Short mmCIF file of C-alpha atoms in Angstrom, two decimals:
data_model
loop_
_atom_site.label_atom_id
_atom_site.label_comp_id
_atom_site.label_asym_id
_atom_site.label_seq_id
_atom_site.Cartn_x
_atom_site.Cartn_y
_atom_site.Cartn_z
CA UNK J 1 -21.75 -1.06 96.27
CA UNK J 2 -22.17 2.77 96.29
CA UNK J 3 -25.79 3.28 96.05
CA UNK J 4 -25.94 6.75 93.96
CA UNK J 5 -28.49 9.56 95.93
CA UNK J 6 -31.16 9.59 93.43
CA UNK J 7 -30.09 6.85 91.30
CA UNK J 8 -29.71 3.01 90.72
CA UNK J 9 -26.03 1.81 90.22
CA UNK J 10 -25.31 0.96 86.62
CA UNK J 11 -24.68 -2.81 87.48
CA UNK J 12 -27.62 -3.85 89.35
CA UNK J 13 -29.84 -1.18 86.31
CA UNK J 14 -28.61 -3.39 83.86
CA UNK J 15 -29.87 -6.52 85.04
CA UNK J 16 -33.42 -4.67 86.13
CA UNK J 17 -36.22 -3.96 83.79
CA UNK J 18 -37.77 -0.63 83.07
CA UNK J 19 -40.92 -1.55 85.25
CA UNK J 20 -38.83 -2.83 88.19
CA UNK J 21 -36.43 0.63 87.83
CA UNK J 22 -39.31 2.52 87.85
CA UNK J 23 -40.68 1.04 90.80
CA UNK J 24 -37.41 1.13 92.78
CA UNK J 25 -36.58 4.45 92.01
CA UNK J 26 -40.88 4.98 93.33
CA UNK J 27 -40.16 3.21 96.27
CA UNK J 28 -37.03 4.88 97.38
CA UNK J 29 -37.77 7.97 97.54
CA UNK J 30 -41.00 7.07 99.03
CA UNK J 31 -39.68 5.54 101.71
CA UNK J 32 -36.92 8.41 102.03
CA UNK J 33 -39.57 11.42 102.78
CA UNK J 34 -38.05 13.34 100.36
CA UNK J 35 -41.27 12.87 97.69
CA UNK J 36 -44.65 11.09 96.95
CA UNK J 37 -46.25 9.45 94.14
CA UNK J 38 -48.50 11.52 91.86
CA UNK J 39 -50.52 12.32 88.20
CA UNK J 40 -49.49 14.17 86.10
CA UNK J 41 -51.97 17.44 84.78
CA UNK J 42 -53.47 16.78 81.80
CA UNK J 43 -56.04 19.61 82.14
CA UNK J 44 -58.10 20.48 79.08
CA UNK J 45 -59.09 23.89 78.31
CA UNK J 46 -61.60 25.74 75.57
CA UNK J 47 -62.89 24.19 72.31
CA UNK J 48 -62.85 25.01 68.73
CA UNK J 49 -64.72 27.43 66.90
CA UNK J 50 -66.98 26.87 64.25
CA UNK J 51 -64.46 27.28 61.72
CA UNK J 52 -64.11 23.80 60.17
CA UNK J 53 -61.39 23.56 62.82
CA UNK J 54 -61.83 21.26 65.57
CA UNK J 55 -58.76 20.52 68.90
CA UNK J 56 -58.35 16.71 69.08
CA UNK J 57 -57.08 15.61 72.66
CA UNK J 58 -57.15 11.86 72.31
CA UNK J 59 -57.28 10.41 75.81
CA UNK J 60 -54.10 11.18 76.87
CA UNK J 61 -52.86 8.79 79.54
CA UNK J 62 -50.96 10.90 82.38
CA UNK J 63 -47.57 9.14 83.27
CA UNK J 64 -47.05 8.80 87.02
CA UNK J 65 -44.25 11.09 87.70
CA UNK J 66 -42.40 12.01 91.16
CA UNK J 67 -44.25 15.48 92.45
CA UNK J 68 -41.97 17.34 95.14
CA UNK J 69 -44.65 18.55 97.88
CA UNK J 70 -44.57 22.11 96.88
CA UNK J 71 -46.98 23.76 94.52
CA UNK J 72 -45.79 25.37 91.10
CA UNK J 73 -45.42 29.05 91.85
CA UNK J 74 -47.72 30.98 90.06
CA UNK J 75 -46.34 33.13 87.38
CA UNK J 76 -48.03 36.77 85.83
CA UNK J 77 -48.78 35.45 82.41
CA UNK J 78 -47.81 38.37 80.65
CA UNK J 79 -44.28 37.67 82.06
CA UNK J 80 -44.04 34.37 80.38
CA UNK J 81 -42.96 33.64 76.80
CA UNK J 82 -44.22 30.20 75.24
CA UNK J 83 -41.51 28.35 73.74
CA UNK J 84 -40.05 25.45 72.42
CA UNK J 85 -42.62 24.81 69.53
CA UNK J 86 -43.13 21.83 67.56
CA UNK J 87 -45.46 20.45 65.60
CA UNK J 88 -46.76 16.27 64.65
CA UNK J 89 -49.11 14.61 62.22
CA UNK J 90 -51.86 13.18 62.84
CA UNK J 91 -52.37 9.70 61.85
CA UNK J 92 -54.12 11.38 58.91
CA UNK J 93 -50.94 14.19 57.46
CA UNK J 94 -53.96 15.98 55.51
CA UNK J 95 -56.05 16.70 57.85
CA UNK J 96 -54.84 16.69 61.13
CA UNK J 97 -51.27 18.37 63.17
CA UNK J 98 -50.38 18.62 66.60
CA UNK J 99 -48.75 21.72 67.68
CA UNK J 100 -46.51 21.33 70.52
CA UNK J 101 -45.05 24.11 73.14
CA UNK J 102 -42.87 24.69 76.69
CA UNK J 103 -43.87 27.29 79.00
CA UNK J 104 -41.66 27.39 81.63
CA UNK J 105 -44.42 28.46 84.34
CA UNK J 106 -47.95 27.24 85.14
CA UNK J 107 -49.98 29.83 83.23
CA UNK J 108 -53.83 30.36 82.93
CA UNK J 109 -55.81 29.34 80.07
CA UNK J 110 -53.20 28.27 76.76
CA UNK J 111 -54.58 27.94 73.82
CA UNK J 112 -53.55 28.36 70.51
CA UNK J 113 -54.85 31.08 67.59
CA UNK J 114 -55.01 29.70 63.86
CA UNK J 115 -55.88 31.36 60.50
CA UNK J 116 -55.17 31.20 56.72
CA UNK J 117 -53.40 35.00 57.01
CA UNK J 118 -51.13 36.05 59.58
CA UNK J 119 -53.19 39.52 60.36
CA UNK J 120 -56.54 36.44 60.79
CA UNK J 121 -55.83 34.44 63.30
CA UNK J 122 -59.16 35.40 65.14
CA UNK J 123 -59.57 31.40 65.82
CA UNK J 124 -58.98 30.75 69.51
CA UNK J 125 -58.52 27.12 70.47
CA UNK J 126 -57.61 25.66 74.06
CA UNK J 127 -54.54 23.38 74.51
CA UNK J 128 -53.74 20.77 77.29
CA UNK J 129 -51.13 21.46 79.55
CA UNK J 130 -48.60 17.96 80.07
CA UNK J 131 -46.54 18.59 84.07
CA UNK J 132 -43.96 17.08 84.71
CA UNK J 133 -41.91 16.93 87.98
CA UNK J 134 -38.52 15.95 88.37
CA UNK J 135 -36.37 15.73 91.74
CA UNK J 136 -32.92 16.77 92.13
CA UNK J 137 -30.19 14.61 91.74
CA UNK J 138 -26.56 13.66 92.60
CA UNK J 139 -27.05 15.23 95.98
CA UNK J 140 -28.11 18.34 94.64
CA UNK J 141 -25.90 19.03 92.18
CA UNK J 142 -28.24 18.82 89.22
CA UNK J 143 -31.30 20.78 89.98
CA UNK J 144 -34.95 20.27 90.21
CA UNK J 145 -37.50 20.57 87.08
CA UNK J 146 -41.17 21.80 86.75
CA UNK J 147 -41.80 20.92 83.17
CA UNK J 148 -45.00 22.29 81.30
CA UNK J 149 -45.80 20.95 78.32
CA UNK J 150 -48.84 22.47 76.02
CA UNK J 151 -50.61 20.37 73.04
CA UNK J 152 -52.98 21.75 70.89
CA UNK J 153 -54.49 19.20 68.30
CA UNK J 154 -56.18 20.54 65.25
CA UNK J 155 -58.21 18.27 63.12
CA UNK J 156 -60.33 18.85 59.53
CA UNK J 157 -58.01 20.83 57.98
CA UNK J 158 -57.50 21.79 54.29
CA UNK J 159 -55.03 19.50 52.52
CA UNK J 160 -52.02 20.75 51.60
CA UNK J 161 -52.95 24.21 53.19
CA UNK J 162 -50.38 26.35 55.16
CA UNK J 163 -51.98 27.88 57.99
CA UNK J 164 -50.38 30.83 60.22
CA UNK J 165 -50.04 29.89 64.37
CA UNK J 166 -49.37 31.37 67.83
CA UNK J 167 -49.58 30.20 71.55
CA UNK J 168 -50.57 31.79 74.24
CA UNK J 169 -52.15 32.05 77.39
CA UNK J 170 -53.83 34.94 79.85
CA UNK J 171 -51.15 37.26 79.97
CA UNK J 172 -49.83 36.49 76.74
CA UNK J 173 -51.55 36.91 73.32
CA UNK J 174 -49.63 35.89 70.16
CA UNK J 175 -52.09 38.19 67.87
CA UNK J 176 -51.05 41.08 69.92
CA UNK J 177 -48.67 43.44 67.79
CA UNK J 178 -46.12 43.27 70.49
CA UNK J 179 -46.61 39.28 69.50
CA UNK J 180 -46.37 39.14 66.36
CA UNK J 181 -43.10 37.61 65.98
CA UNK J 182 -43.96 34.69 68.04
CA UNK J 183 -46.01 33.34 64.92
CA UNK J 184 -45.47 30.12 63.06
CA UNK J 185 -46.93 28.53 60.25
CA UNK J 186 -47.18 24.77 58.78
CA UNK J 187 -48.44 22.84 55.78
CA UNK J 188 -51.07 20.09 56.01
CA UNK J 189 -49.97 16.88 53.68
CA UNK J 190 -51.49 17.21 50.10
CA UNK J 191 -54.48 15.43 48.86
CA UNK J 192 -53.26 13.98 45.77
CA UNK J 193 -50.00 13.01 45.13
CA UNK J 194 -47.31 15.13 44.35
CA UNK J 195 -42.92 15.39 44.73
CA UNK J 196 -41.42 16.49 47.76
CA UNK J 197 -38.75 16.11 49.93
CA UNK J 198 -38.27 14.89 53.68
CA UNK J 199 -35.49 15.07 55.95
CA UNK J 200 -34.11 12.22 58.69
CA UNK J 201 -31.34 11.33 61.63
CA UNK J 202 -31.16 10.15 64.63
CA UNK J 203 -28.94 10.82 67.88
CA UNK J 204 -28.96 14.79 68.04
CA UNK J 205 -28.65 15.85 71.56
CA UNK J 206 -28.02 19.06 72.61
CA UNK J 207 -24.67 20.33 70.36
CA UNK J 208 -23.37 23.12 67.77
CA UNK J 209 -23.25 20.41 65.66
CA UNK J 210 -27.03 19.28 66.53
CA UNK J 211 -28.03 22.90 65.88
CA UNK J 212 -26.11 23.51 62.74
CA UNK J 213 -27.24 20.25 61.23
CA UNK J 214 -30.57 22.11 61.72
CA UNK J 215 -30.06 24.96 60.17
CA UNK J 216 -29.07 22.69 57.10
CA UNK J 217 -31.85 21.08 57.03
CA UNK J 218 -34.35 23.93 57.00
CA UNK J 219 -32.57 25.17 53.79
CA UNK J 220 -33.82 21.48 52.50
CA UNK J 221 -37.65 23.31 53.01
CA UNK J 222 -39.08 19.50 54.34
CA UNK J 223 -42.77 18.42 54.06
CA UNK J 224 -41.50 16.76 57.20
CA UNK J 225 -38.03 15.33 59.48
CA UNK J 226 -37.76 11.68 60.59
CA UNK J 227 -35.76 11.48 64.10
CA UNK J 228 -35.22 8.19 64.96
CA UNK J 229 -34.41 8.30 68.94
CA UNK J 230 -31.81 9.11 70.63
CA UNK J 231 -33.85 12.70 70.91
CA UNK J 232 -31.72 15.27 73.45
CA UNK J 233 -29.66 12.71 75.99
CA UNK J 234 -30.99 13.89 79.37
CA UNK J 235 -30.26 10.36 80.59
CA UNK J 236 -26.48 9.72 79.29
CA UNK J 237 -26.75 6.16 80.18
CA UNK J 238 -28.73 4.80 77.08
CA UNK J 239 -29.86 1.49 79.56
CA UNK J 240 -32.97 3.59 81.11
CA UNK J 241 -31.57 3.74 84.67
CA UNK J 242 -31.90 7.68 85.10
CA UNK J 243 -30.20 7.19 87.78
CA UNK J 244 -28.02 10.15 89.40
CA UNK J 245 -27.04 11.72 85.89
CA UNK J 246 -30.15 11.87 84.51
CA UNK J 247 -30.67 15.89 83.73
CA UNK J 248 -34.36 16.90 82.38
CA UNK J 249 -33.54 20.04 81.84
CA UNK J 250 -31.68 18.92 78.74
CA UNK J 251 -35.19 18.51 77.30
CA UNK J 252 -35.80 22.66 77.94
CA UNK J 253 -32.89 22.97 75.81
CA UNK J 254 -33.41 20.54 73.41
CA UNK J 255 -36.97 22.03 72.36
CA UNK J 256 -35.46 25.54 72.54
CA UNK J 257 -32.62 24.67 70.13
CA UNK J 258 -34.98 22.50 67.38
CA UNK J 259 -37.53 25.39 67.42
CA UNK J 260 -36.46 27.12 64.77
CA UNK J 261 -37.20 24.00 62.48
CA UNK J 262 -39.69 22.21 64.41
CA UNK J 263 -42.12 25.03 64.68
CA UNK J 264 -42.86 24.57 61.09
CA UNK J 265 -41.55 21.23 59.93
CA UNK J 266 -43.42 18.11 61.61
CA UNK J 267 -40.88 16.23 63.94
CA UNK J 268 -41.79 12.71 63.89
CA UNK J 269 -39.48 11.03 66.37
CA UNK J 270 -39.53 7.78 67.69
CA UNK J 271 -37.69 6.16 70.64
CA UNK J 272 -34.32 5.24 71.39
CA UNK J 273 -32.63 3.60 74.09
CA UNK J 274 -31.32 7.04 75.41
CA UNK J 275 -35.59 8.51 75.67
CA UNK J 276 -36.11 5.39 78.10
CA UNK J 277 -36.64 7.38 81.56
CA UNK J 278 -37.09 5.08 84.14
CA UNK J 279 -38.34 8.51 86.61
CA UNK J 280 -42.08 8.75 85.34
CA UNK J 281 -43.22 5.33 83.97
CA UNK J 282 -43.05 2.18 84.16
CA UNK J 283 -42.24 1.75 80.44
CA UNK J 284 -39.79 4.37 80.74
CA UNK J 285 -42.13 6.60 78.49
CA UNK J 286 -43.71 8.59 80.64
CA UNK J 287 -42.04 12.15 79.63
CA UNK J 288 -42.45 11.44 76.42
CA UNK J 289 -46.01 10.91 76.18
CA UNK J 290 -45.98 14.64 78.21
CA UNK J 291 -43.96 16.10 75.91
CA UNK J 292 -44.82 14.74 72.55
CA UNK J 293 -48.41 14.17 70.80
CA UNK J 294 -47.45 11.15 68.17
CA UNK J 295 -50.29 9.78 66.19
CA UNK J 296 -51.84 6.95 68.04
CA UNK J 297 -52.81 5.03 65.36
CA UNK J 298 -50.28 2.51 66.93
CA UNK J 299 -51.00 -0.62 68.64
CA UNK J 300 -50.48 1.04 71.84
CA UNK J 301 -50.16 4.60 72.03
CA UNK J 302 -50.44 5.27 75.42
CA UNK J 303 -47.10 2.29 76.81
CA UNK J 304 -45.06 2.76 73.11
CA UNK J 305 -45.79 6.43 72.47
CA UNK J 306 -43.16 5.86 69.67
CA UNK J 307 -44.90 3.25 67.13
CA UNK J 308 -47.67 4.84 64.66
CA UNK J 309 -47.56 5.37 61.08
CA UNK J 310 -48.50 7.90 58.98
CA UNK J 311 -48.98 8.53 54.63
CA UNK J 312 -47.40 11.97 52.82
CA UNK J 313 -48.68 12.10 48.69
CA UNK J 314 -46.83 8.44 47.93
CA UNK J 315 -45.19 7.88 50.64
CA UNK J 316 -46.21 5.75 53.87
CA UNK J 317 -44.07 5.76 56.93
CA UNK J 318 -43.72 3.64 59.41
CA UNK J 319 -41.93 4.35 63.06
CA UNK J 320 -41.34 1.51 65.56
CA UNK J 321 -39.81 1.29 68.99
CA UNK J 322 -36.84 -0.99 68.38
CA UNK J 323 -36.21 -0.73 72.40
CA UNK J 324 -39.11 -4.17 72.76
CA UNK J 325 -36.88 -6.26 70.43
CA UNK J 326 -33.37 -5.30 71.17
CA UNK J 327 -31.40 -8.09 72.23
CA UNK J 328 -28.33 -5.61 73.36
CA UNK J 329 -30.27 -3.29 75.27
CA UNK J 330 -33.34 -5.62 77.07
CA UNK J 331 -34.70 -2.48 79.71
CA UNK J 332 -37.75 -2.88 77.58
CA UNK J 333 -37.32 -6.34 75.77
CA UNK J 334 -40.53 -7.67 74.66
CA UNK J 335 -42.67 -4.83 75.96
CA UNK J 336 -45.61 -5.33 73.58
CA UNK J 337 -45.10 -8.69 73.93
CA UNK J 338 -45.60 -9.09 70.13
CA UNK J 339 -47.83 -7.01 69.79
CA UNK J 340 -46.20 -4.26 68.03
CA UNK J 341 -44.54 -7.00 65.41
CA UNK J 342 -48.28 -8.31 64.93
CA UNK J 343 -49.32 -4.85 63.96
CA UNK J 344 -46.28 -3.87 61.47
CA UNK J 345 -47.03 -6.86 59.30
CA UNK J 346 -50.66 -5.71 59.41
CA UNK J 347 -50.06 -1.98 58.71
CA UNK J 348 -47.25 -3.50 55.73
CA UNK J 349 -49.79 -4.96 54.13
CA UNK J 350 -52.25 -1.96 54.14
CA UNK J 351 -49.61 0.23 52.97
CA UNK J 352 -48.12 -1.87 49.85
CA UNK J 353 -51.96 -2.55 49.20
CA UNK J 354 -52.59 1.11 48.84
CA UNK J 355 -52.84 2.49 44.95
CA UNK J 356 -51.89 5.76 46.75
CA UNK J 357 -49.17 4.34 48.30
CA UNK J 358 -45.29 3.96 45.65
CA UNK J 359 -42.74 3.42 48.67
CA UNK J 360 -42.82 2.31 52.32
CA UNK J 361 -40.30 4.20 54.75
CA UNK J 362 -39.39 2.74 57.75
CA UNK J 363 -37.02 3.96 60.51
CA UNK J 364 -36.35 3.26 64.32
CA UNK J 365 -33.35 3.21 66.89
CA UNK J 366 -31.30 0.11 66.50
CA UNK J 367 -29.65 -0.70 63.54
CA UNK J 368 -30.66 -3.84 62.06
CA UNK J 369 -27.40 -3.75 59.81
CA UNK J 370 -24.35 -1.42 60.55
CA UNK J 371 -20.96 -1.94 60.79
CA UNK J 372 -19.31 0.75 64.05
CA UNK J 373 -17.31 -0.06 66.74
CA UNK J 374 -19.57 1.20 69.01
CA UNK J 375 -23.47 -1.12 68.65
CA UNK J 376 -22.93 -1.98 65.52
CA UNK J 377 -25.76 -4.53 64.24
CA UNK J 378 -28.66 -5.64 66.56
CA UNK J 379 -29.97 -9.13 65.94
CA UNK J 380 -33.70 -8.82 66.99
CA UNK J 381 -33.77 -6.51 64.39
CA UNK J 382 -32.32 -9.04 62.36
CA UNK J 383 -34.73 -11.51 63.65
CA UNK J 384 -37.59 -10.15 64.15
CA UNK J 385 -38.50 -6.88 61.82
CA UNK J 386 -36.42 -7.68 58.26
CA UNK J 387 -38.14 -10.70 57.13
CA UNK J 388 -41.67 -8.68 57.57
CA UNK J 389 -39.58 -5.71 55.19
CA UNK J 390 -38.88 -8.41 52.55
CA UNK J 391 -41.85 -9.99 53.01
CA UNK J 392 -43.85 -6.79 52.05
CA UNK J 393 -41.14 -5.39 50.41
CA UNK J 394 -40.44 -1.74 52.64
CA UNK J 395 -38.35 0.76 50.20
CA UNK J 396 -36.05 2.28 52.93
CA UNK J 397 -35.12 1.75 56.82
CA UNK J 398 -33.39 4.77 58.28
CA UNK J 399 -31.90 4.10 61.66
CA UNK J 400 -29.46 5.88 63.90
CA UNK J 401 -27.94 4.50 67.39
CA UNK J 402 -24.77 4.58 65.65
CA UNK J 403 -23.09 8.55 65.88
CA UNK J 404 -21.53 7.89 61.97
CA UNK J 405 -23.66 8.13 58.31
CA UNK J 406 -23.88 4.48 56.66
CA UNK J 407 -25.22 2.83 53.92
CA UNK J 408 -25.53 -0.80 52.91
CA UNK J 409 -26.36 -2.43 49.28
CA UNK J 410 -29.56 -4.49 48.64
CA UNK J 411 -29.76 -6.72 50.71
CA UNK J 412 -31.38 -9.64 50.63
CA UNK J 413 -31.46 -12.53 53.35
CA UNK J 414 -28.34 -10.85 55.48
CA UNK J 415 -26.82 -10.65 52.10
CA UNK J 416 -26.09 -8.90 49.21
CA UNK J 417 -28.81 -8.94 46.93
CA UNK J 418 -27.31 -5.53 44.39
CA UNK J 419 -23.96 -3.97 44.77
CA UNK J 420 -25.47 -0.31 45.14
CA UNK J 421 -22.60 1.76 44.82
CA UNK J 422 -22.74 5.87 44.91
CA UNK J 423 -24.95 7.30 42.40
CA UNK J 424 -26.62 3.84 41.12
CA UNK J 425 -30.12 2.92 41.09
CA UNK J 426 -31.73 0.11 42.92
CA UNK J 427 -35.44 -1.50 42.58
CA UNK J 428 -36.39 -3.29 46.12
CA UNK J 429 -38.86 -5.73 44.09
CA UNK J 430 -35.67 -7.31 42.75
CA UNK J 431 -32.69 -6.20 44.30
CA UNK J 432 -33.99 -5.95 48.24
CA UNK J 433 -33.93 -3.23 50.91
CA UNK J 434 -31.28 -0.68 51.57
CA UNK J 435 -30.69 0.10 55.27
CA UNK J 436 -29.02 3.35 56.08
CA UNK J 437 -27.41 4.53 59.61
CA UNK J 438 -28.17 8.02 59.62
CA UNK J 439 -27.07 8.70 63.53
CA UNK J 440 -24.29 11.58 62.96
CA UNK J 441 -27.44 14.59 64.11
CA UNK J 442 -25.18 15.77 67.08
CA UNK J 443 -23.86 13.16 69.46
CA UNK J 444 -19.91 12.61 70.17
CA UNK J 445 -18.84 10.03 66.76
CA UNK J 446 -18.27 6.27 66.41
CA UNK J 447 -15.18 4.88 63.99
CA UNK J 448 -15.47 1.80 62.19
CA UNK J 449 -13.54 -1.16 62.10
CA UNK J 450 -12.94 -0.33 57.87
CA UNK J 451 -11.76 2.64 55.94
CA UNK J 452 -14.19 5.75 55.61
CA UNK J 453 -15.60 5.10 51.98
CA UNK J 454 -18.20 7.57 50.64
CA UNK J 455 -19.26 10.44 47.52
CA UNK J 456 -15.56 11.77 46.23
CA UNK J 457 -13.80 9.53 48.59
CA UNK J 458 -14.49 5.91 47.71
CA UNK J 459 -12.31 3.84 49.32
CA UNK J 460 -14.50 0.13 48.66
CA UNK J 461 -13.32 -2.67 50.62
CA UNK J 462 -15.45 -5.57 50.24
CA UNK J 463 -15.26 -7.46 53.95
CA UNK J 464 -15.79 -5.83 56.86
CA UNK J 465 -15.14 -7.28 60.04
CA UNK J 466 -17.91 -6.67 62.66
CA UNK J 467 -20.16 -8.62 65.02
CA UNK J 468 -23.53 -8.34 65.42
CA UNK J 469 -25.59 -8.93 69.07
CA UNK J 470 -27.48 -11.83 69.82
CA UNK J 471 -30.40 -12.58 72.12
CA UNK J 472 -28.70 -12.91 75.74
CA UNK J 473 -26.86 -10.19 74.69
CA UNK J 474 -23.67 -12.23 73.27
CA UNK J 475 -21.68 -10.37 70.87
CA UNK J 476 -21.44 -12.57 67.69
CA UNK J 477 -18.35 -11.40 65.46
CA UNK J 478 -19.07 -11.95 61.21
CA UNK J 479 -17.41 -10.74 57.88
CA UNK J 480 -20.14 -8.43 55.92
CA UNK J 481 -19.77 -7.05 52.07
CA UNK J 482 -22.93 -4.98 52.05
CA UNK J 483 -21.32 -2.26 54.54
CA UNK J 484 -20.92 -0.09 50.84
CA UNK J 485 -20.16 3.34 52.40
CA UNK J 486 -19.47 4.70 55.36
CA UNK J 487 -18.50 8.48 56.47
CA UNK J 488 -17.73 9.65 60.17
CA UNK J 489 -18.49 12.62 60.29
CA UNK J 490 -21.45 14.33 61.40
CA UNK J 491 -25.05 15.03 58.93
CA UNK J 492 -28.16 13.45 58.23
CA UNK J 493 -30.55 12.59 55.24
CA UNK J 494 -32.58 14.55 52.62
CA UNK J 495 -34.82 12.36 50.23
CA UNK J 496 -36.40 13.69 47.07
CA UNK J 497 -39.68 11.86 46.09
CA UNK J 498 -41.57 12.35 42.87
CA UNK J 499 -44.12 11.43 42.03
CA UNK J 500 -46.47 10.51 38.59
CA UNK J 501 -45.94 7.96 35.66
CA UNK J 502 -42.29 7.52 37.65
CA UNK J 503 -42.05 7.74 40.91
CA UNK J 504 -38.80 7.97 42.45
CA UNK J 505 -37.13 8.79 46.04
CA UNK J 506 -33.40 10.08 45.05
CA UNK J 507 -31.73 9.93 48.51
CA UNK J 508 -28.63 12.52 49.61
CA UNK J 509 -26.74 12.22 53.03
CA UNK J 510 -25.05 16.03 53.37
CA UNK J 511 -22.45 16.12 56.25
CA UNK J 512 -23.05 19.60 58.17
CA UNK J 513 -20.53 21.48 55.57
CA UNK J 514 -23.49 20.91 53.17
CA UNK J 515 -21.00 19.28 50.63
CA UNK J 516 -22.95 15.91 49.27
CA UNK J 517 -21.68 12.42 50.55
CA UNK J 518 -23.74 10.15 49.62
CA UNK J 519 -26.52 9.37 47.05
CA UNK J 520 -28.75 6.75 45.38
CA UNK J 521 -32.21 6.10 43.62
CA UNK J 522 -35.13 4.19 44.41
CA UNK J 523 -37.10 3.03 41.65
CA UNK J 524 -39.73 0.24 41.37
CA UNK J 525 -40.04 -1.97 38.61
CA UNK J 526 -38.62 -0.55 36.00
#
């Protein structure tokens, strides 16, 4: 068996956990004398000024990073422009926001300026740098990468308020009139429930289709966006191998592509199988920890950064790491030793008991219910999490993984609780839960074992032959009746949430042309 120069053979990697892959890579590279093991920098500079704002630097654990012997070059800060801005809510979406960005070279004293007017950005707050070094791969055909990610966590913000901000460093001041075009805005979640829209998809990557979906999302004016994993595809293998095809520079392209939306809309991501990157840490999430600053209220925010929760208005959102329970791709199977599922049970109970929360939305990568020929359904999600969703009457579940749009009827106990044709209303308190696969964000498309059936093109097929993944990786054939809408095309989800006496969620799927391909309504107890 040939060993890739700086990678793991695919067949070998498929039998290894993420921790074993990380140790293999680190040992192999260290033995060759090419690289040494080090730790990513995590320097915090500056402090908040007395403005009612505060920085939040919540115990970031630097990943183990393979670092070259040569130190990073120093470049005049006036020649370095920040890029790739992206926002993330904190655990309290009303008062916390993190602004993140990237710089192509090491800079001195990065910071953020923030204010209520674009001409009044006198509040300067220091930011944190997280540095990743990735070695050259595939005999040098894929270049090494030095990446600098900068994060400014803001607290004690005003609910329902729009702020202007600019990011900079020594030599680059966003308040300088020459740099005013780099300013952005963000809006915190409201104090009380009010109508709003959020969007969602998974499996984006870097492509013209991905860019087109971003621009359509911006046109929805969403309060936040959910990304259900497989974010940029720096690791195209999808098994967590980070072998000789891994290219960390894909993250640079992705963050630049996404900036037009993510600089104003909180971009709330979770972890897909393509987001496990063995170079950086034993759990595969060192890169994710460096690039994102997600809410840290999950059971283990360091080792599972894609597990968290937040509330916006009358909607509670729960993000999960399905690598932990996936029967199909077991590289991180059981990584939380059951703690994630225990936390999920508690968190869903808390949200359901909150009188201010009308709806609960869960999102994660691997599908509980899907019929594509690509991945179909993961029995791990069905066995471990679906019973909890039903126990706590979750209102909507959003997945990615399959590169299509598919939507189920309302499901109870793995069967149809109520048919939900296009345009119909469903009540999770009696009908069951609707599961949406929104994996058409930009990567190459999959296909179905049954004809497409969507708004304006309905071809109902009550029985669809498919399969699900069983524990141990076996495919179990099944014929299902819950596949209601299928669309082989690029698309995303838009959810209009109303508050008040009769709250509802109006869920629509939009194709990259802007045409609506599905819509239905969720309301409780009506």
